[in-house]
PDB file of C-alpha atoms in Angstrom:
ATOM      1  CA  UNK A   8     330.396 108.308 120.241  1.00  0.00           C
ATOM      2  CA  UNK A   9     331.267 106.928 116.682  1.00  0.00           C
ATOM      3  CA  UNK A  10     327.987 104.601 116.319  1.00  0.00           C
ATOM      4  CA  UNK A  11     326.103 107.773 117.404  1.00  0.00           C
ATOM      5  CA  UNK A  12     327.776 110.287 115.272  1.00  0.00           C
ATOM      6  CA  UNK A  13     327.187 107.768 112.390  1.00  0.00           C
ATOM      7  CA  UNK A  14     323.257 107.272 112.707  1.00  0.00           C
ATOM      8  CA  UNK A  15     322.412 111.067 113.843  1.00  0.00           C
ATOM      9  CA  UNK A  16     324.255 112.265 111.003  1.00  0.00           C
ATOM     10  CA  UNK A  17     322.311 110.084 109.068  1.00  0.00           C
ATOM     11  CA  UNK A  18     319.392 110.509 110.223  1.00  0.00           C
ATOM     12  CA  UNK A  19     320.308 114.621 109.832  1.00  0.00           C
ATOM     13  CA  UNK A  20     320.955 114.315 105.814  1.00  0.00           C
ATOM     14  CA  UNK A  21     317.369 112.087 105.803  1.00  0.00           C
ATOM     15  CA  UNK A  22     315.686 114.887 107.368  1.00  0.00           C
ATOM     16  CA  UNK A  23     317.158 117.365 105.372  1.00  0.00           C
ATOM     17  CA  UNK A  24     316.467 115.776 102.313  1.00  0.00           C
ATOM     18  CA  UNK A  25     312.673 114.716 103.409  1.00  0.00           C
ATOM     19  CA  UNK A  26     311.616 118.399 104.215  1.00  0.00           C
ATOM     20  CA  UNK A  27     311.847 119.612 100.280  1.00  0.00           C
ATOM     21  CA  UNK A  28     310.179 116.888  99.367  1.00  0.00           C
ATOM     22  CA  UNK A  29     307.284 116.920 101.791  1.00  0.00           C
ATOM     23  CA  UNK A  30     306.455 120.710 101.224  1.00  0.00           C
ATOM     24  CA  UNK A  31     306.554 120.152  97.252  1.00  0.00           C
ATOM     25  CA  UNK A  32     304.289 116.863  97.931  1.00  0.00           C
ATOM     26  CA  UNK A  33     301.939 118.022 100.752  1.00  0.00           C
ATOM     27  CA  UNK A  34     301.600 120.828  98.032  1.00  0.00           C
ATOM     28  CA  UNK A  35     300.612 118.430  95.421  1.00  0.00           C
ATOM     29  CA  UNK A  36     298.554 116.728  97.741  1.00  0.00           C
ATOM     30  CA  UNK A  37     296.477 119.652  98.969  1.00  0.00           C
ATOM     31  CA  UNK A  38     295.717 121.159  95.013  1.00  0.00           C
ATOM     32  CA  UNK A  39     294.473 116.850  94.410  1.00  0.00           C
ATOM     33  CA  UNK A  40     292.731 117.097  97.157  1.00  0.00           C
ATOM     34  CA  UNK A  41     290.675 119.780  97.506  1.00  0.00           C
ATOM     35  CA  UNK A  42     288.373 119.979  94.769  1.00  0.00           C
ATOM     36  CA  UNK A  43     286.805 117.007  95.686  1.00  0.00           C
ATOM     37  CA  UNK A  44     285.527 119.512  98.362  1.00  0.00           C
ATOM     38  CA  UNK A  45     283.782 121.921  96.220  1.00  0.00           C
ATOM     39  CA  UNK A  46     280.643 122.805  96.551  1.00  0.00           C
ATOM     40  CA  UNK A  47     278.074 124.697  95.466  1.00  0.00           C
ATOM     41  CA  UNK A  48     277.162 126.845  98.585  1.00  0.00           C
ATOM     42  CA  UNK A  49     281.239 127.187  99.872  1.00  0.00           C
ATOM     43  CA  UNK A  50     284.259 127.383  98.242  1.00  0.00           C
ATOM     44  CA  UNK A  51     287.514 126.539 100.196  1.00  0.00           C
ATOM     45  CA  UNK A  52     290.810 127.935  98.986  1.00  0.00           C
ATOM     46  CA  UNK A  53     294.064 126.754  99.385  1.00  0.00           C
ATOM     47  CA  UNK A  54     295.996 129.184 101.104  1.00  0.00           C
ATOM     48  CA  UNK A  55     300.001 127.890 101.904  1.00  0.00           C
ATOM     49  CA  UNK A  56     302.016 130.445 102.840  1.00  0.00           C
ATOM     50  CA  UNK A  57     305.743 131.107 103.620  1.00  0.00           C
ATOM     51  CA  UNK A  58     304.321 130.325 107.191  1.00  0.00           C
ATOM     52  CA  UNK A  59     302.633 127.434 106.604  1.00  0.00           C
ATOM     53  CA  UNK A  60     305.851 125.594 105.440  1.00  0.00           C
ATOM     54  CA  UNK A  61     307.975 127.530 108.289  1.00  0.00           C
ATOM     55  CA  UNK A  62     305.770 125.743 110.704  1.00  0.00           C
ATOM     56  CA  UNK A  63     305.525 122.463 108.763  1.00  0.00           C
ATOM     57  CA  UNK A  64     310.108 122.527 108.849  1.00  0.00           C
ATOM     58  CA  UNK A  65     310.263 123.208 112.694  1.00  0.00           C
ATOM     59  CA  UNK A  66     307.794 120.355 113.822  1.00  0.00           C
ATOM     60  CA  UNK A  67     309.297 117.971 111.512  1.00  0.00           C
ATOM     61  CA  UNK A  68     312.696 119.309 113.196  1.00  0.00           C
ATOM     62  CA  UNK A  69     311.880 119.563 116.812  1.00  0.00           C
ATOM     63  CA  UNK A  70     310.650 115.366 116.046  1.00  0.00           C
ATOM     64  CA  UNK A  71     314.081 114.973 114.818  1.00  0.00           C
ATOM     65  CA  UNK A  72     315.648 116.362 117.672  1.00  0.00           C
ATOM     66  CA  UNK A  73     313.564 114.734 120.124  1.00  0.00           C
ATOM     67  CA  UNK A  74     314.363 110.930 118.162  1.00  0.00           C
ATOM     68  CA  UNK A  75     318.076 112.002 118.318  1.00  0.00           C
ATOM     69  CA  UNK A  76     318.093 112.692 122.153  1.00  0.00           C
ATOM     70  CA  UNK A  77     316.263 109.481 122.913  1.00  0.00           C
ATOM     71  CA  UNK A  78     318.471 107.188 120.429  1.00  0.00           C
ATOM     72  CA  UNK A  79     321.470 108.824 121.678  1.00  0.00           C
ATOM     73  CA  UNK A  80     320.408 108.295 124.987  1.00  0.00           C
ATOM     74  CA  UNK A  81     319.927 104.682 124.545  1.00  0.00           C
ATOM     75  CA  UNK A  82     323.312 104.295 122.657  1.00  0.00           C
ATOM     76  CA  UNK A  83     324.939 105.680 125.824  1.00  0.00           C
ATOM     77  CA  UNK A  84     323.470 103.229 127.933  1.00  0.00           C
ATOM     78  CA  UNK A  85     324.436 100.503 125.677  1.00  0.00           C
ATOM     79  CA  UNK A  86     327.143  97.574 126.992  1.00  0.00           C
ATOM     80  CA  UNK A  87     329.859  97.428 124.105  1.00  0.00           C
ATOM     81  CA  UNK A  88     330.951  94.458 125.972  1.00  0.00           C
ATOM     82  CA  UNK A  89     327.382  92.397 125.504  1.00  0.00           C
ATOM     83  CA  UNK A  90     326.912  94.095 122.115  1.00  0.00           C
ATOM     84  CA  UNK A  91     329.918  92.765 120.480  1.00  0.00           C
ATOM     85  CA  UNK A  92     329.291  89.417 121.984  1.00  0.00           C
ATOM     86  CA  UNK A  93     326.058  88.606 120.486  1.00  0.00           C
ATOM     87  CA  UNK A  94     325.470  86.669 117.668  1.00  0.00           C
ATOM     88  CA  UNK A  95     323.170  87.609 114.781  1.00  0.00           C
TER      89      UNK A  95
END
């Protein structure tokens, strides 16, 4: 329960910390981006909205759930026995 506590919380602050910084560089990446897309006969526009980032937050969160249920899953199963035996 410890060792699991220990990474999911860790991996919780990561994820936390990763989603401000992907919305502010996907941003940065999409306004770099697309004017090398520019044409003459069509014009795209960038169009991020509230939504956009909403959307963006709840996939990145549903993967973090989905890693946390399968590495917790595999700590459970884990021998303490045969883990604390082997050598590194």
């Amino acid at each position: 329960g410890e060792v699991s506590r220990m990474l999911l919380g860790e991996q919780a602050i990561l994820t936390l910390a990763a989603v401000p910084l992907g919305a502010f560089t996907g941003k940065w990446i999409c306004r770099a981006i697309l004017p090398l897309y520019q044409r003459e006969t069509f014009r795209l526009p960038l169009v991020l909205t509230p939504e956009t980032y909403a959307f963006a937050a709840l996939v990145v969160a549903a993967a973090a759930v989905a890693s946390a249920l399968a590495v917790s899953g595999r700590i459970r199963r884990l021998d303490l026995i045969e883990v604390l035996k082997s050598r590194e």
